[in-house]
Amino acid sequence: MNDPSTPALAPYHAARAGTSVEPSDVSDRHLHGTTSPRADRIPWAAMAGIIATVTVFAVAQGLTYPLLSFILERQGTTSGLIGLSAAMTPLGFILSAPFIPALSRRVGGARLAILCSSLAALTLMTIAWAQDVWAWMPLRFLLGVFANPLYVISETWLISITPAPRRGRIMGLYSSVVSGGFAIGPLSLWLTGTESWPPFVIGIAAFLLCGLIVFAVLPRLPDMPGEGEATSVGRFSALAPLLLFAVFTAAAFEQILLSLFAVYGAALGSAEERIASLITCFIAGNAVLQILLGRLAERFGSTRMMLFCVLACLASCLLLPSAFNSWLIWPLLFVWGGVSFGIYTLSLIQLGERFTGQALIAGNAAFALVWGIGGIVGSPATGLAMQLIGHQGLPLSLGLLSCVLAALLLARRWRG
């Protein structure tokens, strides 16, 4: 009989118990060759279906945010009310996350994904029909509730079927493609405009296509992980608080830069066209650099690469004021976009290294919850800082967040 204390089997027994294993232990197992050649084979058909599903969903999500904001602005809605309306979707993420592990066990991952895709399409259809800010509040909340399980289930599937030695590049590919999907959403408004039904039809069709893709690859999809003790989001939070803080940081960075960089640039006298181009550069770095960061994580370890990304974010915060009006701002924002979202990519890699089974589902649900919190908390807190101390409150807030995460990562390394 296998001895549970054997180092090569420690990650397995830890996962079965619903506990975690340090990334270094997992790396050592791979280096000592305990992973079989068959485990290195990549199920490309299932993987392509999963990534395509989330990418199409990201297109629909990326479309709805600017579309609804444009419509509300045209109706003369105040900026505060527009912001409150937009916050309903991440609020749906937050409040639905704790229920996803139990729902996936009862309903099944594929059924839940198809159901949520259909309900999201129906919700967006109702939004298009209502055209009223107060009716949109609960509807946008429901959109977040229905979107969240699809992300959690898809990421759980992807981590489950990805061979450990190639986890870095696959999760990097996933992050890059999904980021591209979010970018395509707003770009599609150039083709359809923001009037009447055409832009909504694209979003509704994208939501329905998600369900069709899941149905098409259903025979190749893995079962939702069922081994190990049932783990709640709250219990997972106690197992991996630092990992969740890293996700919070990545979410806050993205939301703060996308929502407040225009305010920062305007305070420095930059034209709207230049600010928009700089934000596009940031998003491009977000999408392009994830595969490279994933490959580097395979070579140097995900923990080291996460620390590198955090320190690079801190350096970007320090360089932003002096570089803003020079050509250096372009490569700076490109790299900044990549390393800030890279924190999330590396968090996914570490989640797959440390957890399996039902703890993995709970971990992905906890990621979604914390991402929603980061999105809601980050922008208002930084906006208040900018109101109190001026436009430099943006790099100062992001720099403080980077310092805290870097200090926590270094403390964990020193503890061994």
Coordinates of C-alpha atoms in Angstrom, one line a residue:
M1 CA 0.0 0.0 0.0
N2 CA 1.2 3.5 -0.8
D3 CA 2.4 5.5 2.2
P4 CA 0.6 8.9 2.4
S5 CA 3.7 10.5 3.7
T6 CA 5.6 9.7 0.5
P7 CA 6.6 13.1 -1.0
A8 CA 5.5 12.1 -4.5
L9 CA 2.0 11.4 -3.3
A10 CA 1.7 14.3 -0.9
P11 CA -0.2 16.6 -3.4
Y12 CA -2.7 13.8 -4.1
H13 CA -3.5 13.1 -0.5
A14 CA -3.7 16.8 0.3
A15 CA -6.2 17.4 -2.5
R16 CA -8.3 14.4 -1.4
A17 CA -8.5 15.9 2.0
G18 CA -9.5 19.3 0.6
T19 CA -6.3 20.9 1.7
S20 CA -3.5 22.6 -0.3
V21 CA 0.0 21.7 -1.2
E22 CA 2.8 24.2 -1.8
P23 CA 3.7 24.9 -5.5
S24 CA 7.3 23.9 -4.8
D25 CA 6.1 20.4 -3.9
V26 CA 4.3 20.0 -7.1
S27 CA 7.2 21.3 -9.1
D28 CA 9.5 18.8 -7.4
R29 CA 7.2 16.0 -8.4
H30 CA 7.3 16.9 -12.0
L31 CA 11.1 17.3 -11.9
H32 CA 11.5 13.8 -10.5
G33 CA 9.5 12.3 -13.4
T34 CA 6.5 11.0 -11.5
T35 CA 4.2 12.3 -14.2
S36 CA 3.5 9.7 -16.9
P37 CA 3.9 10.4 -20.6
R38 CA 0.2 9.8 -21.1
A39 CA -0.5 12.6 -18.5
D40 CA 1.4 15.1 -20.8
R41 CA -1.0 14.5 -23.7
I42 CA -3.3 17.5 -24.3
P43 CA -7.0 16.8 -25.1
W44 CA -7.1 19.6 -27.8
A45 CA -10.7 19.1 -28.8
A46 CA -12.2 19.5 -25.3
M47 CA -9.7 22.4 -24.6
A48 CA -10.6 24.3 -27.8
G49 CA -14.3 23.9 -27.0
I50 CA -13.9 25.2 -23.4
I51 CA -11.8 28.2 -24.5
A52 CA -14.1 29.0 -27.4
T53 CA -17.1 28.9 -25.0
V54 CA -15.6 31.4 -22.6
T55 CA -14.2 33.6 -25.4
V56 CA -17.6 34.0 -27.0
F57 CA -19.1 34.7 -23.6
A58 CA -16.4 37.3 -23.1
V59 CA -17.3 39.0 -26.4
A60 CA -20.9 39.3 -25.1
Q61 CA -19.8 40.6 -21.7
G62 CA -17.4 43.1 -23.3
L63 CA -20.2 44.3 -25.6
T64 CA -22.7 45.0 -22.8
Y65 CA -20.7 47.3 -20.6
P66 CA -20.0 50.1 -23.1
L67 CA -23.3 49.5 -25.0
L68 CA -25.5 50.1 -21.9
S69 CA -23.4 53.0 -20.8
F70 CA -23.8 54.7 -24.2
I71 CA -27.5 54.2 -24.1
L72 CA -27.9 55.6 -20.5
E73 CA -25.7 58.6 -21.3
R74 CA -27.9 59.3 -24.4
Q75 CA -30.9 59.2 -22.1
G76 CA -29.4 61.8 -19.9
T77 CA -28.7 59.5 -16.9
T78 CA -26.2 60.9 -14.3
S79 CA -22.7 59.4 -14.2
G80 CA -23.3 58.2 -10.7
L81 CA -26.3 56.2 -11.7
I82 CA -24.5 54.8 -14.7
G83 CA -21.7 53.6 -12.5
L84 CA -24.2 52.1 -10.0
S85 CA -25.9 50.3 -12.9
A86 CA -22.6 48.9 -14.1
A87 CA -21.8 47.7 -10.6
M88 CA -24.8 45.4 -10.6
T89 CA -23.0 42.8 -12.8
P90 CA -20.0 42.3 -10.5
L91 CA -22.4 42.3 -7.6
G92 CA -24.1 39.3 -9.2
F93 CA -20.7 37.6 -9.5
I94 CA -20.1 38.2 -5.8
L95 CA -23.4 37.0 -4.4
S96 CA -23.7 34.0 -6.8
A97 CA -20.2 32.6 -6.2
P98 CA -20.8 30.7 -2.9
F99 CA -23.6 28.7 -4.5
I100 CA -21.8 27.5 -7.6
P101 CA -19.9 24.5 -6.1
A102 CA -23.1 23.0 -4.7
L103 CA -25.1 23.7 -7.9
S104 CA -22.4 22.1 -10.1
R105 CA -22.5 19.0 -8.0
R106 CA -26.3 18.7 -8.2
V107 CA -27.0 19.9 -11.7
G108 CA -23.8 18.9 -13.4
G109 CA -21.2 21.2 -15.0
A110 CA -22.4 21.0 -18.6
R111 CA -26.1 21.3 -17.8
L112 CA -25.4 24.3 -15.6
A113 CA -23.3 26.0 -18.3
I114 CA -25.9 25.5 -21.0
L115 CA -28.7 26.6 -18.7
C116 CA -26.8 29.8 -17.7
S117 CA -26.0 30.6 -21.3
S118 CA -29.7 30.4 -22.2
L119 CA -30.7 32.5 -19.2
A120 CA -28.1 35.1 -20.0
A121 CA -29.4 35.4 -23.5
L122 CA -33.0 35.8 -22.2
T123 CA -31.8 38.4 -19.7
L124 CA -30.1 40.5 -22.4
M125 CA -33.2 40.2 -24.6
T126 CA -35.2 41.7 -21.7
I127 CA -32.7 44.5 -21.2
A128 CA -33.0 45.4 -24.8
W129 CA -36.8 45.5 -24.6
A130 CA -36.9 47.4 -21.3
Q131 CA -34.6 50.4 -22.1
D132 CA -34.9 51.8 -18.5
V133 CA -32.2 52.3 -16.0
W134 CA -34.2 51.1 -13.0
A135 CA -35.4 48.0 -14.8
W136 CA -31.8 47.4 -15.8
M137 CA -30.5 47.3 -12.2
P138 CA -32.0 43.8 -11.3
L139 CA -31.5 42.6 -14.9
R140 CA -27.8 43.5 -14.9
F141 CA -27.5 41.8 -11.5
L142 CA -29.0 38.6 -13.0
L143 CA -26.6 38.9 -15.9
G144 CA -23.7 38.6 -13.4
V145 CA -25.4 35.7 -11.7
F146 CA -25.8 33.7 -14.9
A147 CA -22.4 34.6 -16.3
N148 CA -20.5 33.6 -13.2
P149 CA -21.0 29.8 -13.3
L150 CA -19.8 29.6 -16.9
Y151 CA -16.5 31.1 -16.0
V152 CA -16.1 29.0 -12.9
I153 CA -17.1 25.7 -14.6
S154 CA -14.9 26.4 -17.7
E155 CA -11.8 27.3 -15.7
T156 CA -12.4 24.2 -13.5
W157 CA -12.7 22.0 -16.7
L158 CA -9.6 23.6 -18.2
I159 CA -7.4 23.2 -15.1
S160 CA -8.6 19.6 -14.7
I161 CA -7.6 18.4 -18.2
T162 CA -4.4 20.4 -18.6
P163 CA -1.2 18.3 -18.1
A164 CA 0.7 19.7 -15.2
P165 CA 4.0 20.3 -17.2
R166 CA 2.1 22.4 -19.7
R167 CA -0.2 24.2 -17.3
G168 CA 1.6 27.6 -17.7
R169 CA 1.3 27.9 -21.4
I170 CA -2.3 26.6 -21.6
M171 CA -3.5 28.9 -18.9
G172 CA -1.6 31.8 -20.6
L173 CA -3.3 30.9 -23.9
Y174 CA -6.7 30.9 -22.1
S175 CA -6.1 34.3 -20.5
S176 CA -4.9 35.8 -23.8
V177 CA -7.8 34.5 -25.9
V178 CA -10.4 35.5 -23.3
S179 CA -8.9 39.0 -23.0
G180 CA -9.1 39.2 -26.8
G181 CA -12.8 38.3 -26.5
F182 CA -13.4 41.2 -24.1
A183 CA -11.7 43.6 -26.5
I184 CA -13.7 42.4 -29.5
G185 CA -17.0 43.2 -27.7
P186 CA -16.6 47.0 -27.7
L187 CA -15.1 46.9 -31.2
S188 CA -18.2 45.2 -32.6
L189 CA -20.1 48.4 -31.7
W190 CA -18.2 50.1 -34.6
L191 CA -20.1 47.8 -37.0
T192 CA -23.5 47.9 -35.4
G193 CA -23.6 51.3 -33.6
T194 CA -25.5 51.6 -30.3
E195 CA -29.0 52.3 -31.6
S196 CA -31.9 49.9 -31.6
W197 CA -31.6 46.0 -31.7
P198 CA -28.5 45.2 -33.8
P199 CA -25.9 45.4 -31.0
F200 CA -28.1 43.5 -28.7
V201 CA -28.6 40.8 -31.3
I202 CA -24.8 40.2 -31.4
G203 CA -24.8 39.8 -27.6
I204 CA -27.8 37.5 -27.5
A205 CA -26.4 35.4 -30.3
A206 CA -23.0 35.1 -28.5
F207 CA -24.7 33.9 -25.3
L208 CA -26.7 31.3 -27.2
L209 CA -23.6 30.2 -29.1
C210 CA -21.9 29.5 -25.8
G211 CA -24.5 26.9 -24.9
L212 CA -24.3 25.4 -28.4
I213 CA -20.5 25.0 -28.2
V214 CA -20.8 23.3 -24.8
F215 CA -23.4 20.9 -26.2
A216 CA -21.2 20.2 -29.3
V217 CA -18.2 19.2 -27.2
L218 CA -20.2 17.5 -24.5
P219 CA -18.9 14.0 -25.1
R220 CA -15.3 15.3 -24.8
L221 CA -15.8 17.3 -21.6
P222 CA -14.6 15.9 -18.3
D223 CA -16.9 15.4 -15.4
M224 CA -16.8 18.0 -12.7
P225 CA -14.2 16.9 -10.2
G226 CA -15.9 15.0 -7.4
E227 CA -13.1 13.6 -5.3
G228 CA -12.3 14.9 -1.9
E229 CA -14.5 16.5 0.7
A230 CA -17.0 19.1 -0.4
T231 CA -15.4 22.5 0.1
S232 CA -17.2 25.8 0.4
V233 CA -16.0 29.1 -0.8
G234 CA -15.5 30.2 2.8
R235 CA -13.4 27.2 3.7
F236 CA -11.3 27.7 0.6
S237 CA -10.7 31.3 1.6
A238 CA -9.1 30.0 4.8
L239 CA -6.9 27.6 2.8
A240 CA -5.5 30.1 0.3
P241 CA -5.9 33.8 1.5
L242 CA -2.8 35.0 -0.2
L243 CA -3.9 33.5 -3.5
L244 CA -7.2 35.3 -3.2
F245 CA -5.6 38.6 -2.4
A246 CA -3.5 38.2 -5.6
V247 CA -6.8 37.8 -7.6
F248 CA -8.2 40.9 -5.8
T249 CA -5.1 42.9 -6.8
A250 CA -5.4 41.8 -10.4
A251 CA -9.1 42.7 -10.6
A252 CA -8.5 46.1 -8.9
F253 CA -5.7 46.9 -11.3
E254 CA -7.8 46.2 -14.4
Q255 CA -10.9 48.0 -13.2
I256 CA -9.0 51.1 -11.9
L257 CA -7.0 51.5 -15.0
L258 CA -10.0 51.1 -17.3
S259 CA -12.3 53.3 -15.4
L260 CA -10.0 56.1 -14.1
F261 CA -7.1 56.3 -16.5
A262 CA -9.1 58.8 -18.6
V263 CA -9.5 61.0 -15.5
Y264 CA -5.7 60.8 -14.9
G265 CA -4.8 61.6 -18.5
A266 CA -7.2 64.5 -18.7
A267 CA -5.7 66.0 -15.5
L268 CA -2.3 66.0 -17.3
G269 CA -3.8 67.7 -20.4
S270 CA -3.8 64.7 -22.7
A271 CA -6.4 64.5 -25.6
E272 CA -9.2 62.0 -25.4
E273 CA -7.9 60.2 -28.6
R274 CA -4.4 59.7 -27.0
I275 CA -5.9 58.4 -23.8
A276 CA -8.1 56.0 -25.7
S277 CA -5.1 54.7 -27.6
L278 CA -3.1 54.3 -24.4
I279 CA -5.9 52.3 -22.8
T280 CA -6.0 50.1 -26.0
C281 CA -2.2 49.6 -25.6
F282 CA -2.8 48.5 -22.0
I283 CA -5.4 46.0 -23.1
A284 CA -3.2 44.7 -25.9
G285 CA -0.4 44.0 -23.4
N286 CA -3.0 42.2 -21.3
A287 CA -3.9 39.9 -24.2
V288 CA -0.5 39.4 -25.8
L289 CA 1.9 38.7 -22.9
Q290 CA 0.0 35.9 -21.0
I291 CA 1.4 33.0 -23.0
L292 CA 4.9 34.3 -22.5
L293 CA 4.3 34.6 -18.7
G294 CA 2.8 31.1 -18.7
R295 CA 5.9 29.7 -20.4
L296 CA 8.2 31.5 -18.0
A297 CA 6.1 30.1 -15.1
E298 CA 6.8 26.6 -16.3
R299 CA 10.5 27.3 -16.3
F300 CA 11.0 29.5 -13.2
G301 CA 8.0 28.6 -11.1
S302 CA 4.7 30.3 -10.7
T303 CA 5.5 31.8 -7.3
R304 CA 8.7 33.6 -8.6
M305 CA 6.9 34.8 -11.7
M306 CA 4.0 36.2 -9.6
L307 CA 6.5 38.1 -7.5
F308 CA 8.2 39.4 -10.7
C309 CA 4.8 40.6 -12.1
V310 CA 4.0 42.4 -8.8
L311 CA 7.3 44.1 -8.7
A312 CA 6.9 45.1 -12.3
C313 CA 3.5 46.6 -11.5
L314 CA 5.1 48.6 -8.7
A315 CA 7.9 49.9 -11.0
S316 CA 5.2 50.9 -13.5
C317 CA 3.4 52.9 -10.8
L318 CA 6.6 54.7 -10.0
L319 CA 7.5 55.4 -13.6
L320 CA 4.0 56.5 -14.8
P321 CA 4.2 60.2 -13.8
S322 CA 7.5 60.9 -15.4
A323 CA 6.8 58.7 -18.5
F324 CA 3.3 59.8 -19.3
N325 CA 4.2 62.6 -21.7
S326 CA 7.0 60.8 -23.4
W327 CA 7.2 57.9 -25.9
L328 CA 8.1 55.6 -23.0
I329 CA 4.4 55.6 -21.9
W330 CA 3.6 53.2 -24.8
P331 CA 5.9 50.3 -23.9
L332 CA 5.3 51.0 -20.2
L333 CA 1.5 50.5 -20.5
F334 CA 1.9 47.5 -22.8
V335 CA 4.1 45.7 -20.3
W336 CA 1.9 47.0 -17.4
G337 CA -1.2 45.5 -19.0
G338 CA 0.5 42.2 -19.4
V339 CA 2.0 41.9 -15.9
S340 CA -1.0 43.2 -14.0
F341 CA -3.4 40.6 -15.6
G342 CA -0.5 38.1 -15.4
I343 CA -1.1 38.1 -11.6
Y344 CA -4.5 36.5 -12.3
T345 CA -3.0 34.0 -14.9
L346 CA -0.4 32.9 -12.4
S347 CA -3.0 32.6 -9.7
L348 CA -4.9 30.2 -11.9
I349 CA -1.7 28.2 -12.5
Q350 CA -1.1 28.0 -8.7
L351 CA -4.7 27.0 -8.1
G352 CA -4.1 24.0 -10.4
E353 CA -0.8 23.2 -8.7
R354 CA -2.2 23.2 -5.2
F355 CA -5.8 21.9 -5.5
T356 CA -7.9 19.2 -7.2
G357 CA -11.3 17.8 -6.8
Q358 CA -14.1 19.7 -5.1
A359 CA -11.6 22.1 -3.6
L360 CA -10.7 23.2 -7.2
I361 CA -14.3 24.1 -7.9
A362 CA -14.6 26.0 -4.7
G363 CA -11.3 27.8 -5.5
N364 CA -12.6 28.9 -8.9
A365 CA -15.8 30.1 -7.3
A366 CA -13.8 32.0 -4.7
F367 CA -11.7 33.6 -7.5
A368 CA -14.9 34.9 -9.1
L369 CA -16.2 36.3 -5.8
V370 CA -12.9 38.1 -5.1
W371 CA -12.7 39.4 -8.7
G372 CA -16.1 40.9 -8.2
I373 CA -15.1 42.5 -4.9
G374 CA -11.9 43.9 -6.5
G375 CA -13.9 45.4 -9.3
I376 CA -16.4 47.1 -7.0
V377 CA -14.0 48.3 -4.3
G378 CA -11.0 49.3 -6.4
S379 CA -12.4 52.1 -8.5
P380 CA -14.4 53.9 -5.8
A381 CA -11.4 53.8 -3.4
T382 CA -9.0 55.1 -5.9
G383 CA -11.4 57.7 -7.1
L384 CA -11.7 58.9 -3.5
A385 CA -7.9 59.0 -3.3
M386 CA -7.7 61.1 -6.5
Q387 CA -10.4 63.4 -5.1
L388 CA -8.4 64.0 -1.9
I389 CA -4.8 64.2 -3.1
G390 CA -5.2 64.9 -6.9
H391 CA -4.6 62.8 -10.0
Q392 CA -1.4 61.2 -8.6
G393 CA -3.8 59.3 -6.3
L394 CA -4.1 56.7 -9.1
P395 CA -0.4 55.5 -9.3
L396 CA -0.1 55.9 -5.5
S397 CA -3.1 53.7 -4.8
L398 CA -1.9 51.0 -7.3
G399 CA 1.6 51.3 -5.9
L400 CA 0.4 50.7 -2.4
L401 CA -1.6 47.7 -3.5
S402 CA 1.5 46.3 -5.2
C403 CA 3.6 46.9 -2.1
V404 CA 1.3 45.0 0.1
L405 CA 1.1 42.0 -2.2
A406 CA 4.9 42.0 -2.8
A407 CA 5.5 42.1 1.0
L408 CA 3.1 39.1 1.6
L409 CA 4.7 37.1 -1.2
L410 CA 8.2 37.8 0.2
A411 CA 7.1 36.9 3.7
R412 CA 5.8 33.5 2.5
R413 CA 9.1 32.8 0.7
W414 CA 11.1 33.7 3.8
R415 CA 8.9 31.4 5.9
G416 CA 9.9 28.6 3.5

